[in-house]
Amino acid sequence: MRYSKLFIPTLREAPADAEAISHKLLVRAGFVRQLASGLYIYLPTGWRVLNRINRIMKEEMDAIGAQELSMPVLHPAEIWQETGRWSVIGDEMFRLKDRGGRDMCLGMTHEEIMTWLAAREIRSYRDLPQVWYQMQTKLRDEARPKSGILRTREFIMKDSYSFDRDEEGLDINYRSHSEAYHRIFARCGLKFHEVESDSGMMGGAVSHEFMAPSAAGEDTIAICACGYQSNVECAASTPKPAPVAAWEKEEIHTPNRRTVQEVSNFLKADASSFMKSIMVMATSPENSPVLAVVRGDQTLHEKKLAKIIGQFRAATKDEIRETLGVEAGFIGPMGHSVRIIADPCLKDGMFISGANKADYHMRGVQAGVDFTPEWADIHEAKPGDACSKCGAPLAFENVIEIGNIFKLGTKYSAALNAAYLDEQGNSHPIIMGSYGIGPARIMAAAVEQGSDKNGIVWPEAIAPFDVEIVPLNVGNPEAVEVADAVCAALEKAGLEVLIDDRDERPGVKLKDADLIGIPWIVVVGDKTLKDGMIEFKSRKTGEVAKLPVEGAGEAIAERMGKNV
RNA sequence: CGGGGCGUAGCGCAGUUUGGUAGCGCAUCUGCUUUGGGAGCAGAGGGUCGGAGGUUCGAAUCCUCUCGCCCCGACCA
């Protein structure tokens, strides 16, 4: 491919509103342009990268027996109403009416439609298992699109759905997807972790996420040398022990000190010596107060709590006063009749808590003595905590979620009546799994993980081209001739080649080559040509090999792993 | 949705406090020179200053409303 024929609008400067590295570089290097918030145009080179990623996904999905099909983007409301998600989802779903006034929506995911199809077409255990997948555009009206192509309102997703007669079948499909995903991300040249993830409110379901480490990532994972890896949304951790205390129980005057920080400064006691009592209102049953108690140095993990008590909201000041008879800031877990959930790290030892009396705290509070809670891990794992499996310190990393796998069970098949008959003629709901990958996120993660001050350094498998040839001076017929010959040889060897045939100064071409980030660069310059040599350079290491012009194309193809 | 910031030429920015009719760098176009890391000189083109209304003799600048974009948080079934 000739550079002069390709639309690659590179920029000297990154747009001012770009923050993430991948955002800046993908715009600067001419891979994408923004149409509106969360809507991106993929320019020719960007589209090439995405298609290379898609091809890898397709190969690996086909290899595990998944079958590609194509689904409508526009969905009738009824199906979403049947699973209840029409009303559950809210503003994130794009909704519209057709000319007949029927409610429709734009697909943000395809569980409903896939299950609808299965409900209609699968009847017998003989039809199972099935794995169907699609690589198509999804639309979500994101509350906050961000970081370039990392979080957009319209995006391509590879999602597959498995249909099995039993849990054993699901396990097999779940595992084969996990393995396929490992191969896909490895082939795409990414560093990644497969972590345990929060399976939401559905209870009991298993799910994992594939996470690519990057500063631009929106998620955080906890990882341990022993192999434990989890999204912090559900990471178990053992907090470091609180200081041992042997106190006589006593009230302390703490005028106007409400927060743990304030009281801890005032009493010169470590935050971990405190119990923090937070009142929330569960939504079912409506407005039932729950007291959540964590250690003073910890943060209440709302998702963990929600798993136990269901959805909840913060209690208002008035509700706290009415229910507990004390104002916020001086709440203690003692002497209340409300439901109390406490983090297990408070089981042993003595702590300081609110005294249930304005301007007073209480020293020497003990669980089991002063109050009897339900015990549950409701704290957020944080640096300093130990792995709950092996006790070693946990490490934390920001990550981009690039894929997930999810055991759905019968949630959708039951709602949409997707069932099969077994050998005895008994009907059972189909057991389902869903598995997603965002190729644009792979692309962004690759740039996040592979760049230097000069530009992008693409992994070989997903670079827009395999190799770029740069004749430095197109005014020199010999250089052009040599470059063309090398190009022909490389293409013959099955490589995708970009040749910069522009009449530009050498500096411009070399800068653009570095910015665009094709992993191998062949430089044909007058200087080395005099000695009958050309240069073969690694974008990643900068290492340059000089090769004789004669047979250069074949030599390079061979170095790049192609048989000639 | 809450908080913050920003909209002036394709990109990056100055000018706004103190109103006087728009400027710089890069990019673009022409010519000459130059050719191994974003060239030099000379010349040229390009902006309803996000939009609407208002104040004023006069608005990029002041006032009101509005639209868009970015960042932090909430949210992400």
XYZ file of C-alpha atoms (C1' of nucleotides) in Angstrom:
641
model
C 0.000 0.000 0.000
C 1.315 3.410 -0.964
C 1.310 6.055 1.721
C 0.371 8.701 -0.845
C -2.832 6.767 -1.568
C -3.735 6.151 2.050
C -5.575 8.655 4.206
C -3.370 9.031 7.302
C -3.935 12.503 8.718
C -1.188 12.752 11.337
C -1.017 15.689 13.690
C 2.007 17.356 15.235
C 0.120 18.083 18.381
C -2.480 16.112 20.262
C -5.916 17.671 20.666
C -6.077 19.565 23.940
C -9.049 17.659 25.285
C -7.344 14.269 25.103
C -6.071 12.909 28.380
C -5.389 9.190 28.002
C -2.236 8.177 26.122
C -4.198 5.981 23.750
C -6.604 8.809 23.020
C -3.833 11.280 22.229
C -1.800 8.912 20.110
C -4.664 7.374 18.163
C -5.833 10.849 17.188
C -2.348 12.190 16.484
C -1.322 9.199 14.412
C -4.462 9.447 12.297
C -6.252 6.285 13.411
C -9.461 7.848 14.717
C -11.442 11.068 14.757
C -14.146 12.084 17.170
C -17.594 12.841 15.798
C -19.268 13.692 19.096
C -18.931 12.663 22.714
C -18.438 8.912 22.755
C -18.691 8.552 18.978
C -15.579 7.830 16.944
C -14.755 7.481 13.294
C -12.192 4.779 12.538
C -9.948 6.027 9.736
C -8.324 3.550 7.335
C -5.394 2.590 9.565
C -7.586 2.395 12.663
C -10.077 0.238 10.846
C -7.252 -2.061 9.747
C -6.174 -2.531 13.357
C -9.705 -3.266 14.453
C -10.180 -5.755 11.668
C -6.993 -7.549 12.547
C -8.250 -7.886 16.098
C -11.600 -9.082 14.818
C -9.957 -11.678 12.629
C -8.028 -13.081 15.582
C -11.210 -13.239 17.645
C -13.045 -14.935 14.824
C -10.344 -17.536 14.377
C -10.303 -18.392 18.054
C -14.068 -18.436 18.377
C -14.430 -20.680 15.350
C -11.738 -22.906 16.836
C -13.914 -23.673 19.861
C -16.889 -24.434 17.678
C -18.699 -21.147 18.071
C -20.828 -20.106 15.105
C -20.945 -16.557 13.853
C -24.277 -15.006 12.995
C -25.711 -11.521 12.656
C -28.369 -9.858 14.774
C -30.508 -6.734 14.317
C -29.412 -3.572 16.070
C -33.013 -2.435 16.401
C -35.093 -4.437 18.845
C -38.787 -4.487 19.686
C -39.511 -3.504 23.283
C -41.592 -6.604 24.050
C -38.636 -8.939 24.355
C -36.872 -6.602 26.745
C -40.089 -6.231 28.683
C -40.374 -9.991 29.068
C -37.017 -10.215 30.834
C -37.803 -7.090 32.828
C -34.785 -5.206 31.591
C -36.901 -2.690 29.657
C -37.765 -1.100 32.986
C -34.655 -2.032 34.969
C -32.145 -0.428 32.665
C -33.180 3.200 32.421
C -31.379 5.989 30.620
C -28.514 3.888 29.373
C -30.728 2.339 26.725
C -31.428 4.270 23.548
C -35.165 4.085 22.972
C -37.340 5.168 20.094
C -40.702 4.533 18.493
C -41.301 3.289 14.990
C -43.850 4.979 12.715
C -46.598 2.819 14.096
C -45.853 4.093 17.592
C -44.327 0.801 18.763
C -41.622 1.016 21.381
C -38.212 -0.024 20.121
C -34.672 0.147 21.439
C -31.146 -0.016 20.121
C -29.321 -3.136 21.226
C -26.878 -2.592 24.058
C -26.283 -6.338 24.373
C -27.990 -9.374 22.884
C -29.004 -11.819 25.618
C -32.659 -11.168 24.891
C -32.485 -11.629 21.138
C -30.192 -14.652 21.298
C -32.467 -16.282 23.843
C -35.534 -15.402 21.796
C -33.958 -17.248 18.887
C -33.039 -20.227 21.038
C -36.569 -20.331 22.464
C -37.992 -20.626 18.992
C -35.542 -23.013 17.421
C -34.159 -25.285 20.106
C -36.517 -28.051 21.221
C -34.557 -31.138 22.033
C -31.512 -32.087 24.048
C -30.287 -33.276 20.652
C -30.029 -29.615 19.548
C -27.654 -28.833 22.395
C -25.086 -27.560 23.025
C -24.941 -24.481 20.796
C -22.540 -21.551 20.875
C -23.492 -18.517 18.804
C -21.564 -15.317 18.467
C -21.645 -12.025 16.683
C -19.250 -9.135 16.135
C -21.485 -6.142 15.876
C -22.199 -2.623 16.924
C -23.820 -2.026 20.294
C -25.246 1.233 21.533
C -25.356 2.506 25.068
C -26.189 6.019 26.130
C -23.286 6.157 28.555
C -23.568 8.581 31.427
C -20.021 9.612 30.791
C -18.117 8.565 27.699
C -14.408 8.980 28.337
C -10.786 8.320 27.477
C -11.126 8.302 23.715
C -12.203 4.933 22.391
C -12.103 3.330 25.826
C -15.651 4.162 26.807
C -17.908 5.117 23.937
C -21.619 5.173 23.228
C -21.347 3.108 20.085
C -18.879 0.255 19.873
C -18.276 -3.074 18.251
C -18.426 -6.043 20.538
C -17.739 -9.688 20.032
C -20.259 -11.477 22.163
C -21.044 -15.126 22.294
C -23.762 -17.066 24.019
C -23.683 -20.701 24.996
C -26.722 -22.948 25.350
C -26.452 -26.168 27.327
C -28.702 -28.743 28.871
C -26.930 -28.761 32.229
C -24.300 -27.151 34.422
C -21.637 -29.585 33.250
C -22.132 -28.440 29.699
C -21.993 -24.827 30.793
C -18.745 -25.502 32.638
C -17.205 -26.860 29.471
C -18.261 -23.871 27.395
C -17.212 -21.481 30.127
C -13.777 -23.031 30.280
C -13.323 -23.194 26.528
C -14.204 -19.501 26.308
C -11.760 -18.691 29.058
C -9.043 -20.554 27.176
C -9.971 -18.956 23.860
C -9.858 -15.535 25.488
C -6.393 -16.227 26.849
C -5.265 -17.077 23.318
C -6.951 -14.021 21.806
C -5.407 -11.524 24.206
C -2.012 -13.200 24.054
C -2.074 -13.104 20.263
C -3.024 -9.434 20.412
C 0.154 -8.866 22.385
C -1.468 -7.661 25.581
C -0.474 -8.058 29.192
C -3.638 -9.125 30.980
C -5.102 -10.876 34.006
C -8.175 -13.037 34.339
C -9.822 -12.042 37.595
C -12.837 -12.986 39.641
C -15.523 -10.414 39.145
C -18.638 -9.228 40.806
C -21.549 -11.081 39.330
C -24.025 -8.428 40.267
C -27.239 -8.961 42.157
C -28.132 -12.218 40.509
C -26.743 -14.349 43.232
C -24.540 -17.365 42.848
C -23.563 -16.704 39.252
C -19.895 -17.043 38.379
C -18.081 -14.517 36.254
C -14.578 -13.508 35.358
C -13.144 -10.445 33.742
C -10.090 -10.077 31.553
C -8.143 -7.033 32.573
C -5.302 -5.243 30.806
C -3.097 -3.218 33.155
C -3.036 0.473 32.239
C -2.998 3.770 34.055
C -6.029 4.765 31.995
C -8.029 1.815 33.292
C -11.286 2.476 35.092
C -11.145 -0.632 37.256
C -8.803 -1.784 39.961
C -7.804 -5.354 40.628
C -6.132 -6.995 43.596
C -3.518 -9.569 42.736
C -1.461 -11.941 44.832
C 1.612 -14.004 44.051
C -0.346 -17.108 45.093
C -2.558 -16.704 42.046
C -5.518 -14.991 43.673
C -6.709 -12.238 41.343
C -9.888 -10.307 41.790
C -11.649 -7.138 40.864
C -11.656 -4.921 43.973
C -15.420 -4.922 43.554
C -15.397 -8.332 45.101
C -11.838 -8.874 46.339
C -11.549 -10.567 49.707
C -8.734 -9.258 51.858
C -7.452 -9.482 55.376
C -6.841 -6.045 56.824
C -3.700 -5.566 58.842
C -4.482 -6.119 62.524
C -5.691 -3.225 64.617
C -3.542 -2.204 67.596
C -4.266 -4.383 70.624
C -6.131 -2.438 73.261
C -7.244 -3.239 76.794
C -9.538 -0.493 77.823
C -11.978 -0.036 80.635
C -15.191 0.893 78.985
C -15.591 4.640 79.225
C -17.286 7.536 77.551
C -15.012 10.255 76.232
C -16.001 13.812 75.574
C -15.310 14.518 71.914
C -17.014 17.840 71.273
C -17.784 18.369 67.591
C -15.487 15.567 66.443
C -17.547 13.468 64.095
C -15.401 11.856 61.459
C -12.938 9.099 62.237
C -10.211 11.455 61.107
C -11.244 14.146 63.574
C -11.699 11.846 66.521
C -8.536 9.948 65.750
C -6.513 13.162 65.706
C -8.220 14.362 68.874
C -7.607 11.154 70.815
C -4.245 10.385 69.197
C -5.474 6.908 68.297
C -4.975 5.139 64.989
C -7.951 5.066 62.625
C -7.893 1.277 62.832
C -8.830 1.522 66.524
C -12.259 2.770 65.544
C -15.533 1.238 64.541
C -17.327 3.230 61.884
C -21.102 2.834 61.874
C -22.928 3.823 58.727
C -26.685 3.764 58.497
C -28.282 2.995 55.154
C -31.851 2.414 54.087
C -32.532 -0.813 52.236
C -35.130 -0.497 49.502
C -36.779 -3.837 50.130
C -38.557 -3.934 52.391
C -39.048 -0.273 51.717
C -36.960 2.000 53.957
C -35.642 -0.570 56.394
C -32.654 0.796 58.248
C -29.434 -1.214 58.335
C -26.335 -0.332 60.283
C -23.113 -1.235 58.490
C -20.052 -1.339 60.694
C -16.493 -1.303 59.358
C -13.167 -0.458 60.943
C -12.216 3.197 61.014
C -9.443 2.841 58.460
C -11.696 1.060 56.005
C -14.154 2.064 53.352
C -17.566 0.458 53.252
C -17.862 -1.463 50.018
C -21.332 -0.679 48.778
C -21.502 -3.530 46.306
C -20.526 -6.070 48.905
C -23.171 -4.710 51.226
C -25.744 -4.673 48.458
C -25.130 -8.351 47.887
C -26.346 -8.980 51.416
C -29.129 -6.483 51.946
C -30.108 -5.710 48.356
C -30.282 -2.219 46.966
C -29.981 0.598 49.445
C -29.475 4.301 49.709
C -27.775 6.538 52.230
C -29.943 7.431 55.218
C -30.831 11.071 55.715
C -29.814 12.961 58.855
C -33.413 12.945 60.040
C -33.799 9.219 59.517
C -30.662 8.581 61.545
C -31.903 10.727 64.395
C -35.356 9.131 64.364
C -34.121 5.569 64.134
C -31.052 5.627 66.350
C -31.799 8.602 68.557
C -28.403 10.125 67.874
C -26.994 12.441 65.297
C -24.628 11.241 62.588
C -21.035 11.309 63.744
C -21.675 9.792 67.141
C -23.380 6.548 66.170
C -22.264 3.391 67.948
C -23.434 -0.134 67.169
C -24.558 -0.730 70.764
C -28.126 -0.854 71.958
C -30.029 -0.661 68.687
C -32.693 -2.995 67.427
C -31.909 -2.449 63.739
C -30.191 -5.011 61.555
C -26.423 -4.738 61.963
C -23.850 -6.040 59.498
C -20.242 -5.834 60.655
C -16.960 -6.602 58.972
C -15.218 -9.674 60.441
C -12.066 -7.747 61.303
C -14.053 -6.279 64.194
C -14.712 -9.681 65.756
C -11.844 -9.559 68.199
C -10.476 -6.730 70.230
C -11.662 -3.472 71.630
C -12.524 -0.415 69.648
C -13.645 3.150 69.936
C -17.028 3.979 68.492
C -19.648 6.650 68.771
C -21.366 6.614 72.165
C -24.864 7.176 70.734
C -24.780 10.523 72.443
C -23.911 13.854 70.908
C -20.288 14.899 71.464
C -19.290 11.586 73.060
C -17.426 8.523 71.916
C -17.035 5.243 73.733
C -13.775 3.395 74.369
C -13.647 -0.365 74.855
C -16.509 -1.417 72.625
C -16.491 -5.149 71.860
C -18.461 -7.144 69.367
C -20.336 -10.022 70.969
C -20.398 -8.122 74.244
C -21.837 -4.733 73.413
C -23.668 -5.735 70.250
C -24.326 -8.808 68.170
C -24.051 -8.259 64.447
C -24.259 -10.443 61.374
C -20.712 -10.901 60.110
C -19.906 -10.261 56.488
C -16.984 -8.951 54.493
C -18.154 -5.469 53.602
C -14.874 -3.578 53.433
C -13.061 -2.457 50.338
C -9.736 -4.193 49.795
C -6.910 -1.680 49.832
C -3.135 -1.504 49.697
C -1.692 -2.872 52.917
C -4.280 -5.632 53.142
C -3.171 -9.231 52.955
C -4.416 -11.923 50.607
C -7.215 -13.816 52.313
C -5.999 -17.046 50.719
C -2.300 -17.027 51.571
C -1.625 -14.006 53.768
C 0.899 -12.359 51.459
C 0.448 -8.664 50.738
C -1.976 -7.868 47.938
C -0.901 -5.739 45.003
C -3.307 -3.361 43.309
C -3.359 -2.367 39.676
C -5.458 -0.120 37.458
C -6.837 -2.060 34.542
C -8.931 -1.809 31.403
C -11.677 -4.393 31.167
C -11.151 -6.007 27.776
C -13.411 -9.023 28.129
C -15.694 -10.921 30.439
C -17.236 -14.329 30.740
C -20.418 -14.940 32.627
C -22.465 -17.918 33.710
C -26.006 -16.727 33.166
C -27.783 -19.917 34.156
C -31.500 -19.742 33.392
C -32.151 -16.071 33.979
C -32.986 -15.371 30.337
C -34.098 -18.803 29.217
C -36.677 -18.937 31.996
C -38.004 -15.463 31.239
C -38.223 -16.083 27.506
C -39.261 -19.699 27.687
C -36.200 -21.178 26.067
C -36.494 -24.822 27.007
C -35.627 -28.249 25.662
C -37.077 -31.725 26.149
C -34.827 -34.373 27.684
C -34.786 -38.087 26.861
C -37.833 -38.626 29.061
C -39.786 -35.858 27.411
C -39.455 -33.524 30.379
C -38.975 -29.816 29.697
C -36.033 -27.889 31.204
C -34.851 -24.347 30.790
C -31.673 -24.058 28.735
C -28.543 -23.211 30.743
C -26.788 -20.193 29.283
C -23.507 -18.358 29.377
C -22.472 -15.069 27.796
C -19.001 -13.974 26.820
C -17.941 -10.544 25.578
C -14.874 -8.820 24.196
C -14.486 -5.175 23.185
C -12.034 -4.968 20.281
C -11.698 -1.181 20.560
C -10.573 -1.683 24.123
C -7.978 -4.180 22.962
C -6.793 -1.524 20.533
C -6.680 1.163 23.214
C -5.019 -1.155 25.719
C -2.368 -2.094 23.164
C -1.501 1.577 22.745
C -1.612 2.199 26.487
C 0.796 -0.669 27.000
C 2.935 0.013 23.947
C 4.125 3.521 23.238
C 7.104 5.779 23.759
C 7.671 9.488 23.429
C 7.747 9.204 19.643
C 4.462 7.430 19.234
C 2.750 4.075 19.146
C 4.542 0.722 19.205
C 2.014 -1.788 17.912
C 2.120 -5.477 18.768
C 2.937 -7.261 15.509
C -0.335 -9.143 15.227
C -2.597 -6.100 15.289
C -0.441 -3.403 13.685
C -2.088 -1.743 10.688
C 0.767 -3.086 8.541
C 3.506 -5.613 9.151
C 6.291 -3.420 7.879
C 6.836 0.102 6.565
C 9.351 0.940 3.891
C 10.728 4.463 3.907
C 12.662 5.618 0.841
C 14.103 8.787 2.302
C 14.559 10.623 -0.962
C 12.066 9.850 -3.696
C 14.097 12.156 -5.933
C 16.687 9.420 -6.122
C 15.518 6.853 -8.702
C 17.753 4.180 -7.218
C 16.162 4.522 -3.793
C 12.703 4.283 -5.306
C 13.698 1.260 -7.311
C 15.218 -0.537 -4.331
C 12.250 0.324 -2.114
C 9.810 -0.969 -4.710
C 11.776 -4.179 -5.105
C 11.874 -4.790 -1.360
C 8.169 -4.002 -1.181
C 7.366 -6.503 -3.908
C 9.438 -9.196 -2.231
C 7.790 -8.634 1.144
C 4.307 -8.649 -0.329
C 5.146 -11.805 -2.170
C 6.090 -13.332 1.164
C 2.595 -12.550 2.385
C 3.365 -9.442 4.429
C 1.269 -6.311 4.492
C 3.534 -3.450 3.536
C 3.187 0.310 3.730
C 5.623 2.178 1.527
C 6.075 5.890 2.186
C 6.340 7.172 -1.361
C 5.604 10.775 -0.421
C 7.882 13.523 -1.598
C 8.601 14.628 1.939
C 11.756 15.365 3.821
C 13.372 12.421 5.612
C 12.626 13.870 9.031
C 8.928 14.091 8.317
C 8.735 10.516 7.096
C 10.714 9.057 9.965
C 8.707 10.984 12.529
C 5.461 9.806 10.971
C 6.726 6.231 10.863
C 7.533 6.321 14.569
C 4.199 7.945 15.378
C 2.145 5.423 13.426
C 4.085 2.652 15.079
C 4.357 -0.130 12.524
C 6.674 -2.616 14.267
C 9.296 -2.926 11.513
C 10.708 -0.122 9.424
C 12.906 -0.491 6.351
C 14.887 2.665 5.635
C 16.228 3.152 2.117
C 18.535 6.167 2.215
C 21.161 7.597 -0.091
C 23.904 7.199 2.521
C 23.706 3.468 3.036
C 22.679 2.870 -0.541
C 26.138 4.039 -1.595
C 27.519 1.002 0.197
C 24.823 -1.199 -1.289
C 22.975 -1.466 2.017
C 19.558 -0.725 3.455
C 18.458 -0.570 7.072
C 15.974 -2.758 8.901
C 14.812 -1.245 12.152
C 12.749 -2.427 15.080
C 10.275 0.211 16.169
C 10.243 -1.274 19.639
C 13.959 -1.491 20.419
C 15.287 0.958 17.865
C 17.808 -1.669 16.882
C 19.019 -1.310 13.291
C 20.388 -4.074 11.074
C 22.148 -3.216 7.817
C 21.384 -5.599 4.998
C 22.767 -5.808 1.474
C 20.348 -4.496 -1.160
C 20.703 -7.729 -3.048
C 18.143 -10.127 -1.588
C 17.084 -7.633 1.101
C 13.385 -8.354 0.715
C 13.863 -12.078 1.222
C 16.231 -11.544 4.156
C 13.728 -9.285 5.890
C 10.802 -11.596 5.251
C 12.826 -14.378 6.771
C 13.700 -12.301 9.831
C 10.008 -11.601 10.200
C 9.239 -15.273 10.292
C 8.049 -15.760 6.731
C 9.317 -18.573 4.591
C 10.417 -17.436 1.190
C -27.079 13.664 37.490
C -23.577 16.745 41.140
C -18.741 19.488 41.000
C -14.835 21.844 37.984
C -12.774 23.580 33.302
C -12.904 24.999 28.203
C -15.239 26.722 23.235
C -11.155 32.493 18.947
C -8.318 29.647 11.324
C -7.254 22.425 10.146
C -4.123 21.719 15.130
C -1.973 24.263 19.532
C -2.729 28.940 21.728
C -2.722 34.737 22.935
C -6.274 38.619 23.145
C -11.556 38.870 27.499
C -9.724 41.668 33.876
C -9.781 47.648 31.634
C -15.292 47.301 25.023
C -12.665 50.553 19.685
C -13.996 45.808 14.771
C -8.733 39.774 15.583
C -3.327 37.936 16.270
C 0.990 34.151 16.976
C 3.255 29.177 16.012
C 2.470 24.892 13.188
C -0.329 23.162 8.976
C -2.220 24.657 3.769
C -1.209 27.043 -1.382
C 2.752 29.436 -5.005
C 7.989 30.192 -6.244
C 13.214 29.396 -5.442
C 16.759 26.819 -2.524
C 17.251 22.409 0.510
C 17.083 16.561 1.380
C 19.242 10.950 7.178
C 14.929 12.907 12.424
C 8.757 17.395 11.846
C 13.912 22.667 6.474
C 15.078 28.164 4.831
C 13.591 32.575 2.338
C 9.736 35.348 -0.200
C 4.655 35.680 -1.048
C -0.677 34.085 -0.539
C -5.300 32.121 1.229
C -8.207 30.864 5.461
C -11.938 33.059 11.292
C -20.443 35.046 11.230
C -14.517 34.697 17.966
C -19.943 27.769 19.627
C -25.226 29.823 19.080
C -29.396 33.312 20.315
C -30.964 37.597 22.634
C -29.659 42.092 25.269
C -26.591 46.627 26.925
C -23.690 50.253 23.974
C -22.200 55.062 19.052
C -19.319 50.455 19.045
C -19.047 43.585 21.830
C -14.342 38.024 21.059
C -14.462 41.297 25.502
C -20.145 43.276 29.644
C -25.334 40.837 30.927
C -29.079 36.763 30.147
C -30.273 32.261 28.024
C -28.643 28.129 25.267
C -25.562 24.283 22.767
C -21.137 21.464 22.686
C -16.616 19.200 24.560
C -13.141 17.566 28.480
C -11.913 16.214 33.651
C -13.437 14.409 38.864
C -17.468 11.936 41.206
C -22.236 9.134 40.886
C -23.799 5.437 37.322
C -22.205 1.170 34.073
C -28.425 -3.911 34.475
